[in-house]
Coordinates of C-alpha atoms and ligand atoms in Angstrom, one line a residue:
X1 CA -39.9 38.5 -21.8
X2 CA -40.2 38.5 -17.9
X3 CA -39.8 40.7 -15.7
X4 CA -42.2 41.9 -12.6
X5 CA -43.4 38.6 -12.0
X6 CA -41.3 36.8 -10.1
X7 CA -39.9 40.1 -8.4
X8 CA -41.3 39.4 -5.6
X9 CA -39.2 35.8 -5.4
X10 CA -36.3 37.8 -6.5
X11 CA -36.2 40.5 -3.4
X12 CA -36.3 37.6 -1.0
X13 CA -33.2 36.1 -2.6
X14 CA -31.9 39.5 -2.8
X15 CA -32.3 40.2 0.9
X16 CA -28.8 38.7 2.0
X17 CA -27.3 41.1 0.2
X18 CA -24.7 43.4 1.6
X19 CA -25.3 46.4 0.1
X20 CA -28.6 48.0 -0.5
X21 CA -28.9 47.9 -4.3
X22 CA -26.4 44.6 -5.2
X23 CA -27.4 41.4 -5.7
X24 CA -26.3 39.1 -3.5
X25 CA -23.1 36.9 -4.5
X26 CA -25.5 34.6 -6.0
X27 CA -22.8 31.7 -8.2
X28 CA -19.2 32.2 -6.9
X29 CA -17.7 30.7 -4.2
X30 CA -20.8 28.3 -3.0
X31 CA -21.2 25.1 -4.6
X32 CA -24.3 27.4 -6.3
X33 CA -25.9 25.4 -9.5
X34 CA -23.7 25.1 -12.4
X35 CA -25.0 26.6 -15.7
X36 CA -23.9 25.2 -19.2
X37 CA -21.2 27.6 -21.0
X38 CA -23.5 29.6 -23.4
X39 CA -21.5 29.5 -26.8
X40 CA -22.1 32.6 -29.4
X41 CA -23.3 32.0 -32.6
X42 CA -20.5 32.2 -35.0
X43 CA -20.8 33.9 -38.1
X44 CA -18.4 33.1 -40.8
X45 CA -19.5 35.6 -43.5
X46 CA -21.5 35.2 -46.3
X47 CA -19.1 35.1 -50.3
X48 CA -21.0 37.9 -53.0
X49 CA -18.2 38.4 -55.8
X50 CA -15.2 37.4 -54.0
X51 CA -16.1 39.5 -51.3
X52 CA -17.4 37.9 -47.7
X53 CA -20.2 40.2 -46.3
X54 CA -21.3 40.0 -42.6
X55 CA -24.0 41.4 -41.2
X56 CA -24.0 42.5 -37.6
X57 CA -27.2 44.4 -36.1
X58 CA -26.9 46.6 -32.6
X59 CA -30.0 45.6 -30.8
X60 CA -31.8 46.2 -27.4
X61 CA -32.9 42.8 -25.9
X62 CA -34.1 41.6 -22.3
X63 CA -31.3 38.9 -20.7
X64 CA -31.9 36.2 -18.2
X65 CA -28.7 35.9 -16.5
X66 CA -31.2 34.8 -13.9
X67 CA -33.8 32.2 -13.8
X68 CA -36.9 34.3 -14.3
X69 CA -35.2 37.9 -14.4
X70 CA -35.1 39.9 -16.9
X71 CA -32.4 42.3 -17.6
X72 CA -32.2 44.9 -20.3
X73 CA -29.0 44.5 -22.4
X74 CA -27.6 45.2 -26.1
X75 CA -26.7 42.8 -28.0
X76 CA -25.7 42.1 -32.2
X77 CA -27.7 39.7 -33.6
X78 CA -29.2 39.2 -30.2
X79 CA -29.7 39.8 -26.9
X80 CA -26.3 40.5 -25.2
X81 CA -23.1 40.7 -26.6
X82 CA -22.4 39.5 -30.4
X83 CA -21.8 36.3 -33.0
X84 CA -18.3 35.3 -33.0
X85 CA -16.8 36.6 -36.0
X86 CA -14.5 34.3 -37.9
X87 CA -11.8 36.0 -40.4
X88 CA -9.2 34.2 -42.4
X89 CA -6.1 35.7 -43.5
X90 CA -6.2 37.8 -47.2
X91 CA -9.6 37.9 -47.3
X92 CA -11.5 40.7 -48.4
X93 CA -14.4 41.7 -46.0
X94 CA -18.0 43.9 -45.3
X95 CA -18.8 44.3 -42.4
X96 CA -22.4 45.7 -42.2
X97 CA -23.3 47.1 -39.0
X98 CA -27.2 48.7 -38.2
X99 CA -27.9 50.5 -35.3
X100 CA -31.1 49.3 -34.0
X101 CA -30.6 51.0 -31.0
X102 CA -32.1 54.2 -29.4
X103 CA -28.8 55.9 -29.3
X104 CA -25.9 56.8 -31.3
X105 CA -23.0 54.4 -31.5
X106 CA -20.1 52.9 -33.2
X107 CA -18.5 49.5 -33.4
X108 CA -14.4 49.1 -33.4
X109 CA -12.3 46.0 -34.7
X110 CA -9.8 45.4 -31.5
X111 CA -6.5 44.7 -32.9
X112 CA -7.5 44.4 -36.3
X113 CA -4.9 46.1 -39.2
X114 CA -7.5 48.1 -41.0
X115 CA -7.8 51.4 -42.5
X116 CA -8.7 54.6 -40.2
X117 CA -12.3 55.2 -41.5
X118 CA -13.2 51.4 -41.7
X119 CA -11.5 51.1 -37.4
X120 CA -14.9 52.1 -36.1
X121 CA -13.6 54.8 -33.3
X122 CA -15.6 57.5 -32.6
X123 CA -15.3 59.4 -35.4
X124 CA -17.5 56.7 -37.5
X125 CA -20.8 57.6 -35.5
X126 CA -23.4 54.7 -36.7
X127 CA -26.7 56.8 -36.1
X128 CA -30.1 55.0 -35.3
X129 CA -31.6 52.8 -38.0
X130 CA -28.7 53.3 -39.9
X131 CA -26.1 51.3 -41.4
X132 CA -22.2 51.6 -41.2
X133 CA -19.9 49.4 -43.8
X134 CA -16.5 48.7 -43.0
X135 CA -14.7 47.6 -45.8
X136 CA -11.4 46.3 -45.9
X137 CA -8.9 43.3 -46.5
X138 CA -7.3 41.1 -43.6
X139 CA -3.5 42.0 -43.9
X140 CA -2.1 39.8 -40.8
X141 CA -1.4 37.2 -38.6
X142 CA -4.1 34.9 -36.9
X143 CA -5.2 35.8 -33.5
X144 CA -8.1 36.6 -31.0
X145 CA -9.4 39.9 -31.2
X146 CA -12.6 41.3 -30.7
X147 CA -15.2 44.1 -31.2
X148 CA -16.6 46.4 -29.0
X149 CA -18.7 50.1 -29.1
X150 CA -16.1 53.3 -28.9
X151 CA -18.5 55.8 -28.6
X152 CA -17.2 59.2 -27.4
X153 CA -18.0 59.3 -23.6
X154 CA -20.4 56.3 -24.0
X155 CA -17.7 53.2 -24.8
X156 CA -17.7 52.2 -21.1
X157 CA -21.7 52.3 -21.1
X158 CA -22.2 50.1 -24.0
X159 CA -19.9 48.0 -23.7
X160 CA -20.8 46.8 -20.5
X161 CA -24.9 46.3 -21.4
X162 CA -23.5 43.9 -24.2
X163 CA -21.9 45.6 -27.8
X164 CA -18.9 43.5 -27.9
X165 CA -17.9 40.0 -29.2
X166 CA -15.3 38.3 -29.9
X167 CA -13.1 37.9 -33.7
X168 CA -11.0 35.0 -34.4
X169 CA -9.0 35.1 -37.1
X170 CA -7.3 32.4 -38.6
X171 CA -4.2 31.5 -40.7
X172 CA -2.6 28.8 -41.8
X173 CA -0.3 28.6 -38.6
X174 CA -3.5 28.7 -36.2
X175 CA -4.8 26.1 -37.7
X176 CA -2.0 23.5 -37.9
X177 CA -2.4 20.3 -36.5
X178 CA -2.7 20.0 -32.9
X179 CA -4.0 23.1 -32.4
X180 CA -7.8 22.4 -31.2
X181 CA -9.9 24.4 -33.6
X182 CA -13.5 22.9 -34.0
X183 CA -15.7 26.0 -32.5
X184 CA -17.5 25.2 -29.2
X185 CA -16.2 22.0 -29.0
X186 CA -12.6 21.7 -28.6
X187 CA -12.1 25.4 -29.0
X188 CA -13.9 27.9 -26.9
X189 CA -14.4 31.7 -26.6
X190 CA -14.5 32.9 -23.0
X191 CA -15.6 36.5 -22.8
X192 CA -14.8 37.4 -19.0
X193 CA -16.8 40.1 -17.6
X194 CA -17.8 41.7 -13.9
X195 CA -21.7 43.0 -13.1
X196 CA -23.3 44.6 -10.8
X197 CA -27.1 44.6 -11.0
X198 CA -30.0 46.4 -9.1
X199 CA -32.9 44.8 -7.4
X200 CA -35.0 45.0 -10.6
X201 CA -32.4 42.6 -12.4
X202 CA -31.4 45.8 -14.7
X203 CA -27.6 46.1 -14.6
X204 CA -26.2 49.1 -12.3
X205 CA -23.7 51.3 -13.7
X206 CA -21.5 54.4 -12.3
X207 CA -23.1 55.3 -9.6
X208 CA -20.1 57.0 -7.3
X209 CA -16.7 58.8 -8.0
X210 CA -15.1 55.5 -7.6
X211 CA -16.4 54.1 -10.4
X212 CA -15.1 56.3 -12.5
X213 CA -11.7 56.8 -10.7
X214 CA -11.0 53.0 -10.1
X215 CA -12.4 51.9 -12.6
X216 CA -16.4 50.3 -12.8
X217 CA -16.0 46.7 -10.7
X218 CA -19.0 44.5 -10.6
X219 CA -19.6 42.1 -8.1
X220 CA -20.9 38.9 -10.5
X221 CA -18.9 37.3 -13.4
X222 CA -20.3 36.2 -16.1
X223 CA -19.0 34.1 -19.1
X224 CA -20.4 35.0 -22.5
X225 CA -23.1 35.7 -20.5
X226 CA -23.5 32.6 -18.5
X227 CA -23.4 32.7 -14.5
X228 CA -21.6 30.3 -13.0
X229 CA -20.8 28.6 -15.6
X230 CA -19.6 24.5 -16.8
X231 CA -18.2 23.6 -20.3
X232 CA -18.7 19.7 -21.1
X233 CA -15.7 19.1 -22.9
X234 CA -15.5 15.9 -25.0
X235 CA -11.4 16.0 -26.2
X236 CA -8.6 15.4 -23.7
X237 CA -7.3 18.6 -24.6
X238 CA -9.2 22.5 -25.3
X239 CA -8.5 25.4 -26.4
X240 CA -9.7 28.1 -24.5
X241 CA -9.7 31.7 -26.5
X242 CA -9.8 34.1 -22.9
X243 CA -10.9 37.3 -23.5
X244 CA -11.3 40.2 -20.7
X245 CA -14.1 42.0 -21.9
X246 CA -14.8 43.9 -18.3
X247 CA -14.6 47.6 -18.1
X248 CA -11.8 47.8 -15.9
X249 CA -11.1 44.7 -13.5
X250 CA -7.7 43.0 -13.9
X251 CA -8.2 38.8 -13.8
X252 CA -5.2 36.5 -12.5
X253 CA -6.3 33.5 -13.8
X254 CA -5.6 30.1 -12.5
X255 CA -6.8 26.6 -12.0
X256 CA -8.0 26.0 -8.4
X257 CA -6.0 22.7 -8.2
X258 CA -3.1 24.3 -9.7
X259 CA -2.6 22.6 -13.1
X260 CA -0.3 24.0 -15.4
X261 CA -1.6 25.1 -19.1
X262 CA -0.1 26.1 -22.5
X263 CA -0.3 29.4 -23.7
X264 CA 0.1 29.5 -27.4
X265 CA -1.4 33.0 -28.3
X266 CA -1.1 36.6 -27.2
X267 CA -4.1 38.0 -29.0
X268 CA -2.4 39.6 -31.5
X269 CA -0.3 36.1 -32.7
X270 CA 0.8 32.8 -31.8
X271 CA 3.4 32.5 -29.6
X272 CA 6.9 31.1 -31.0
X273 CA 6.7 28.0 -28.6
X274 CA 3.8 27.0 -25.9
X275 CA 5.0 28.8 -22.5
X276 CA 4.1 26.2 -19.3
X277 CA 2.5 28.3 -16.8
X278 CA 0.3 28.2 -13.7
X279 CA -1.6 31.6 -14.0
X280 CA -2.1 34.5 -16.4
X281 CA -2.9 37.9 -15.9
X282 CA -5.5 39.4 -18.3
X283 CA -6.2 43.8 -18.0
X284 CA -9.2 44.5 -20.2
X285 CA -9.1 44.4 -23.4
X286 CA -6.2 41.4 -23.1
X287 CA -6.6 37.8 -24.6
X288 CA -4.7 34.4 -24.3
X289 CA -5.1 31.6 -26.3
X290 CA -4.6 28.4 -23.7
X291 CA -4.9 24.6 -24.1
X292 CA -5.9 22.6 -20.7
X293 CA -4.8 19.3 -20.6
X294 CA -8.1 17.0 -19.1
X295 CA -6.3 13.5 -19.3
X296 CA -6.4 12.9 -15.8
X297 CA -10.5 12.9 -15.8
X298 CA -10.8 15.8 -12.8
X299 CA -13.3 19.1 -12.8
X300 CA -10.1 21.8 -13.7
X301 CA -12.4 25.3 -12.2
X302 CA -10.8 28.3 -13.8
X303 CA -10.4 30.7 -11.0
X304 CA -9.5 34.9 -10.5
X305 CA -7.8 35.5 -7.2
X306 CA -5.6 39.0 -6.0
X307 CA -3.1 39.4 -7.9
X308 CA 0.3 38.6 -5.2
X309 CA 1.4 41.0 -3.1
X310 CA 4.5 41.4 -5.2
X311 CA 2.7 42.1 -8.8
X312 CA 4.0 45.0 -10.4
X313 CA 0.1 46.0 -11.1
X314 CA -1.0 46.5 -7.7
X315 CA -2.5 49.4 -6.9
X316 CA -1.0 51.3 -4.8
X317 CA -2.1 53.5 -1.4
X318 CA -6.0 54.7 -1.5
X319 CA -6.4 53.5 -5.0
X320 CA -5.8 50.0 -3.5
X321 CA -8.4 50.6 -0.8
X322 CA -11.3 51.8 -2.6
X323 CA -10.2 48.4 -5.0
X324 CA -10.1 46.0 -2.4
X325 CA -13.8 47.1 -1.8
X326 CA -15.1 45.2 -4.7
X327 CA -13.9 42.1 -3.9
X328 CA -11.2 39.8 -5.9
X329 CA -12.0 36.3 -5.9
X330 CA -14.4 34.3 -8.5
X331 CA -15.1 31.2 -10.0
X332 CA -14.6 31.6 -13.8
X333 CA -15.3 28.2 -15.4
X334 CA -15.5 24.7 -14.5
X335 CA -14.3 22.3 -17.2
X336 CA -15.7 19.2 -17.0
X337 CA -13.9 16.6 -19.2
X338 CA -17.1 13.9 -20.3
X339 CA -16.2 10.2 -19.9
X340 CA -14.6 8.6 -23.4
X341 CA -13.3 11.7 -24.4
X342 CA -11.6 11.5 -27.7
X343 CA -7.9 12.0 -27.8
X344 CA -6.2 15.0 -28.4
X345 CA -3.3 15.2 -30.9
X346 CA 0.1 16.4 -29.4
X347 CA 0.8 20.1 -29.5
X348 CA 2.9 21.5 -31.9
X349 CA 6.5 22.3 -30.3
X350 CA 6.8 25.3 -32.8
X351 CA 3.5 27.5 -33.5
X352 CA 5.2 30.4 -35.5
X353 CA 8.4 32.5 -36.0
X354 CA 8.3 35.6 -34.3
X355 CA 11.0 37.6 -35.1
X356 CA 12.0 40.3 -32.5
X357 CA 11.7 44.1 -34.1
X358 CA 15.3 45.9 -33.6
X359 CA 14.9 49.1 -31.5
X360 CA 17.4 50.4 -33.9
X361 CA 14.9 50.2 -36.7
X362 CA 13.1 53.0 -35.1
X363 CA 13.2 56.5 -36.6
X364 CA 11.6 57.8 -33.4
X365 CA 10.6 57.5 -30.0
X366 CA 7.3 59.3 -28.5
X367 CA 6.6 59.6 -25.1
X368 CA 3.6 58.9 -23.5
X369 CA 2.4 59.9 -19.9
X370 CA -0.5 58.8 -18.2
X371 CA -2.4 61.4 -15.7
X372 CA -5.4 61.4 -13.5
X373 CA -6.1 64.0 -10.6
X374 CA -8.7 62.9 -8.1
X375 CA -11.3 65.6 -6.3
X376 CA -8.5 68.6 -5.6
X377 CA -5.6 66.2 -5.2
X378 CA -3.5 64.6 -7.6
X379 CA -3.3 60.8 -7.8
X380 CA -0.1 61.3 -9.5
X381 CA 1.6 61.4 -12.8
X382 CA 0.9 64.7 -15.1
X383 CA -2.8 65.4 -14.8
X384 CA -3.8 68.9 -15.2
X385 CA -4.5 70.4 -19.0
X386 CA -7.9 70.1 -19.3
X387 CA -8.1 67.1 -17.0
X388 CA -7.5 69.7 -13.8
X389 CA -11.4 69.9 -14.7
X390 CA -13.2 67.2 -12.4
X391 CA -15.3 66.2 -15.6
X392 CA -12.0 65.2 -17.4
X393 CA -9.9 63.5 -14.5
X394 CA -8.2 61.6 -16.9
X395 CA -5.3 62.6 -19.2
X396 CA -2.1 61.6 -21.8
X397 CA 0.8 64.1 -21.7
X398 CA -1.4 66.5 -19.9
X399 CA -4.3 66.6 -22.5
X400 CA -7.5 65.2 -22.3
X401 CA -8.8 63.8 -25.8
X402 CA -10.9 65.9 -27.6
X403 CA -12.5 65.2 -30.9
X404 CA -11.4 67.9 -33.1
X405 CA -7.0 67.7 -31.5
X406 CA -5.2 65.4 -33.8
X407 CA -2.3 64.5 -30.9
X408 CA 0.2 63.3 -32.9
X409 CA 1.1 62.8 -36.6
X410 CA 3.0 59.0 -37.8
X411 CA 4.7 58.5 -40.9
X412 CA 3.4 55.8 -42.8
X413 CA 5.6 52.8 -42.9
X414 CA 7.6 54.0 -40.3
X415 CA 9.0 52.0 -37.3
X416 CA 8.6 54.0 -33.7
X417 CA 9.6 52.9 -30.6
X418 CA 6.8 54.1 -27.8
X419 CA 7.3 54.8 -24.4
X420 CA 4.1 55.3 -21.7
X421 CA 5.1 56.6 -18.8
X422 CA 2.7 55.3 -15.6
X423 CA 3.4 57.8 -12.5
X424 CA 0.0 57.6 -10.9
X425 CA -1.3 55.3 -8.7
X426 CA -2.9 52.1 -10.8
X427 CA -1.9 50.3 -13.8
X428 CA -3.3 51.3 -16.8
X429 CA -3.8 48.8 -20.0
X430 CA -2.4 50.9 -22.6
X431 CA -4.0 50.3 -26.2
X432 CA -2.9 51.4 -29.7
X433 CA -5.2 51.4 -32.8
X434 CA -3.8 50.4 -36.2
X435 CA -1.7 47.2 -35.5
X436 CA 0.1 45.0 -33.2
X437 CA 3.4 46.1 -31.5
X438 CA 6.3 43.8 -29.3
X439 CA 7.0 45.1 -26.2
X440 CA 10.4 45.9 -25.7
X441 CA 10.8 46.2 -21.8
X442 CA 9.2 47.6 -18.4
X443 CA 11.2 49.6 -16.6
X444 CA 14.5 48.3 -18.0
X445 CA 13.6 44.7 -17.7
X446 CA 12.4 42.1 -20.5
X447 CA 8.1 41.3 -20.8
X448 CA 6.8 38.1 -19.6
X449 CA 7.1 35.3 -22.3
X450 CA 3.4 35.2 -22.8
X451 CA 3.8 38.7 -24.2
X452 CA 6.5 38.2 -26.1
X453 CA 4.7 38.0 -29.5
X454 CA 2.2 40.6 -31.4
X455 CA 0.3 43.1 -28.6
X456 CA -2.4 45.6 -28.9
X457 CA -2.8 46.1 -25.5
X458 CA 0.0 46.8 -22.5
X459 CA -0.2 46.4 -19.2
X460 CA 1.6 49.7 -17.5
X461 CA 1.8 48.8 -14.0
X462 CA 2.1 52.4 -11.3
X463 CA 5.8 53.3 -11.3
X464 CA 6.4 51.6 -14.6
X465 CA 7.4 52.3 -18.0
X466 CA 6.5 50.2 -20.6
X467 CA 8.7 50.7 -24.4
X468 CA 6.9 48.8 -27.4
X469 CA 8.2 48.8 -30.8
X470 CA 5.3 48.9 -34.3
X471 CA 5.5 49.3 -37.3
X472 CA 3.1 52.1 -39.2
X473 CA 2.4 50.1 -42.4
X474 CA -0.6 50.8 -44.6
X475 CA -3.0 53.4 -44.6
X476 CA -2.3 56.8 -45.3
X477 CA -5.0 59.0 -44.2
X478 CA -4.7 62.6 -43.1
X479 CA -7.9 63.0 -42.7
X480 CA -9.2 60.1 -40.2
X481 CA -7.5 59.5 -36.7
X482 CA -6.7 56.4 -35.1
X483 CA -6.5 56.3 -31.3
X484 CA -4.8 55.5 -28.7
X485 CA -6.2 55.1 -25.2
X486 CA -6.3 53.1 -21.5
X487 CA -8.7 50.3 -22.0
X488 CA -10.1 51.1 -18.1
X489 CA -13.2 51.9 -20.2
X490 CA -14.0 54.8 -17.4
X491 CA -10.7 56.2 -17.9
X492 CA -10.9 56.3 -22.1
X493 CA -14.5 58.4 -21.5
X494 CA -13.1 60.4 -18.9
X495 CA -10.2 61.7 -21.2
X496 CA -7.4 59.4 -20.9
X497 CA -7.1 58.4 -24.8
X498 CA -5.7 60.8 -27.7
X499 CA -5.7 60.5 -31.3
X500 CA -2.9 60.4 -33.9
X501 CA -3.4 60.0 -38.1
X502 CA -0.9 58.3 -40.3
X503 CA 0.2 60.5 -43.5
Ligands
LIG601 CU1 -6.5 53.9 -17.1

């Protein structure tokens, strides 16, 4: 526990700050000291008659993301942000979840195939000091997914102080040989995230209309917690499991000496083949699975820079302005390949078979349009509804979510062809409870191949519309809503998210 002491150390540092309550830029950019790659705890459940039980408890806890500065976070298990979480295909699972927390909360499995009252939305309120059980068994394909808080109005709040962590879950394809898969060693989470924090070392939230509008942006990254951090890697090759757990910014990430990488997962699957590339673009929410190759011996810094002037997810006209404000570029992670390393085996040229959903399988198509209004003006697309109310800028086909409006109504084991419809000003990452989908096309043209495999979670660039393809399976439930929402984490609290049950 620290926390006044060394405050007066802290405000000198702090006094080349630009703005009044920020931090300074304190670890990207400058040569700043390097900080080892915190890895989380894994927990890989615990058997009790054929079942594996796992115990996660919300907790308040004081951080040091700064030498000697304490900053009040939540955390499962821990201070900030949770255990890793490692599921295998067909198993049967309990997840345990205590709120040890001064508030009400509620804890949602990203991506995961699950029934409606064990998703964890905001419907399955975990009170304080009490315990939540989410029972169900794995019914899909390996992946990265995560966790995170979805409490109504509060998801963007808690999930920036810490309640998320990350889910691997493995099948018998992720773990073929040549696929790196010995945890914090030659296969590492990397939970990407933006702060901002006050002079105190607390973490600043909203604290203008442009927060919630564009989007919260901090000005300080952090890796699984770590600033500015290195990962000693001892194999010629890793697998990095990227995850953007921010509240809103969008990452292009690259290597600063421009090395190529692999991607062999989408989050919600393996990719068919590895896809070469040079730089991936991560909204929140988003994960790839990469390997780096480290044969030649060099530092490769994983870096976010502006997206290029000719990305489809720009913003566009004052939306890009008040953006630009909160800066763009950042160090992400230096890998530093340790002399001897051991060898790596090849890659595998095939990881899976992903076989493309036909659109004419679909027995419907829904359409999905994205609103906000800003002040007395309209940013564009259909705002208005409730959302004409400055307290509910945010909307989907006009309606801002509310608790007790079921939106929509899905047959179960139906196949439905979804269209979202971006007319405003940003992109929006578009994300669908229940399962994984395959996008079909944006605006008339085919995805990028690193998203051609199992999605959760769309990009919807302004001026686009995106058409994905899922299947309903499973999970009949009149009763208990799944949702659907932009993962700008401002933008879900502010009403841009509805609800729709399965029957
Ligand atoms: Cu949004």
């Amino acid at each position: 526990m620290r926390h006044s002491l060394s405050r007066r150390n802290f405000l000198g540092r702090a006094a080349i700050g630009l703005a009044s309550t920020a931090l300074p830029a304190i670890g990207w950019g400058q040569p700043a000291g390097q900080n080892p790659l915190r890895i989380p705890s894994l927990l890989a459940g615990e058997v009790r008659s054929g079942v594996k039980h796992y115990d996660l408890t919300m907790q308040q806890g004081m951080s040091e993301f700064f030498p000697d500065v304490g900053t009040p976070t939540l955390g499962l298990n821990g201070a900030y942000l949770g255990p890793t979480l490692k599921l295998n295909n067909n198993d049967r699972v309990s997840l345990h979840v205590r709120n040890s927390i001064t508030e009400t909360a509620t804890l949602h499995w990203h991506g995961l195939h699950v029934p409606a009252k064990a998703d964890g939305g905001p419907a399955q309120v975990i009170a304080p000091n009490t315990v939540w059980d989410a029972d169900f068994t794995v019914m899909q394909r390996g992946g990265t997914f995560w966790y995170h808080a979805h409490t109504m109005g509060q998801t963007g709040s808690q999930v920036y102080r810490g309640l998320s962590g990350l889910i691997e879950l493995e099948d018998d394809e992720t773990t073929q040989p040549g696929l790196p898969s010995e945890y914090g060693v030659d296969d590492i989470p990397v939970i990407i995230q933006d702060k901002r924090f006050n002079r105190d070392g607390s973490l600043a939230y909203i604290g203008m209309h442009r927060d919630i509008m564009a989007g919260f942006s901090g000005n300080t990254l952090l890796v699984n917690g770590t600033l500015n951090p290195y990962f000693a890697a001892t194999s010629r090759r890793v697998r990095l499991r990227l995850l953007n757990a921010s509240n809103a910014r969008t990452y292009n990430l690259s290597f600063r000496d421009n090395r190529s990488f692999e991607v062999i997962g989408s989050g919600g699957s393996l990719l068919a083949t590895p896809e070469s590339m040079m730089n991936i673009v991560l909204a929140p929410a988003e994960r790839a699975d990469i390997i780096v190759d480290l044969a030649n011996g060099q530092n490769a810094s994983l870096i976010s820079s502006a997206l290029p002037s000719d990305s489809p997810f720009l913003s566009r006209g004052m939306m890009r302005n008040m953006q630009a404000m909160s800066g763009e570029d950042f160090d992400v992670l230096t890998l530093r390949p340790q002399a001897g390393a051991n060898d790596s085996p090849e890659l595998p040229r095939q990881l899976t078979t992903i076989s493309r959903i036909l659109e004419s399988e679909a027995i419907r198509t829904r359409r999905f349009e994205l609103g906000m209004v800003m002040g007395m003006g309209m940013m564009g697309g259909r705002g208005g509804g409730r959302g004409m109310n400055a307290s509910t800028p945010f909307s989907i086909n006009g309606q801002s979510m509310a608790m007790d409006v079921i939106n929509e109504t899905v047959q179960v084991d139906s196949t439905e062809l979804w269209e979202i419809v971006n007319d405003t000003m940003m992109m929006h990452p578009f994300h669908v409870h229940h399962g994984q989908f395959q996008i079909l096309d944006r605006n008339g043209r085919p995805p990028h191949p690193e998203e051609m495999a199992y999605k959760d979670t769309v990009k919807v660039g302004p001026g686009e519309t995106v058409r994905f393809i899922m299947r309903f399976t499973d999970f009949s439930d009149p009763d208990t809503a799944y949702m659907y929402h932009c993962h700008i984490l401002e933008h879900e609290d502010n009403g841009m998210m509805g609800q729709f049950v399965v029957v």
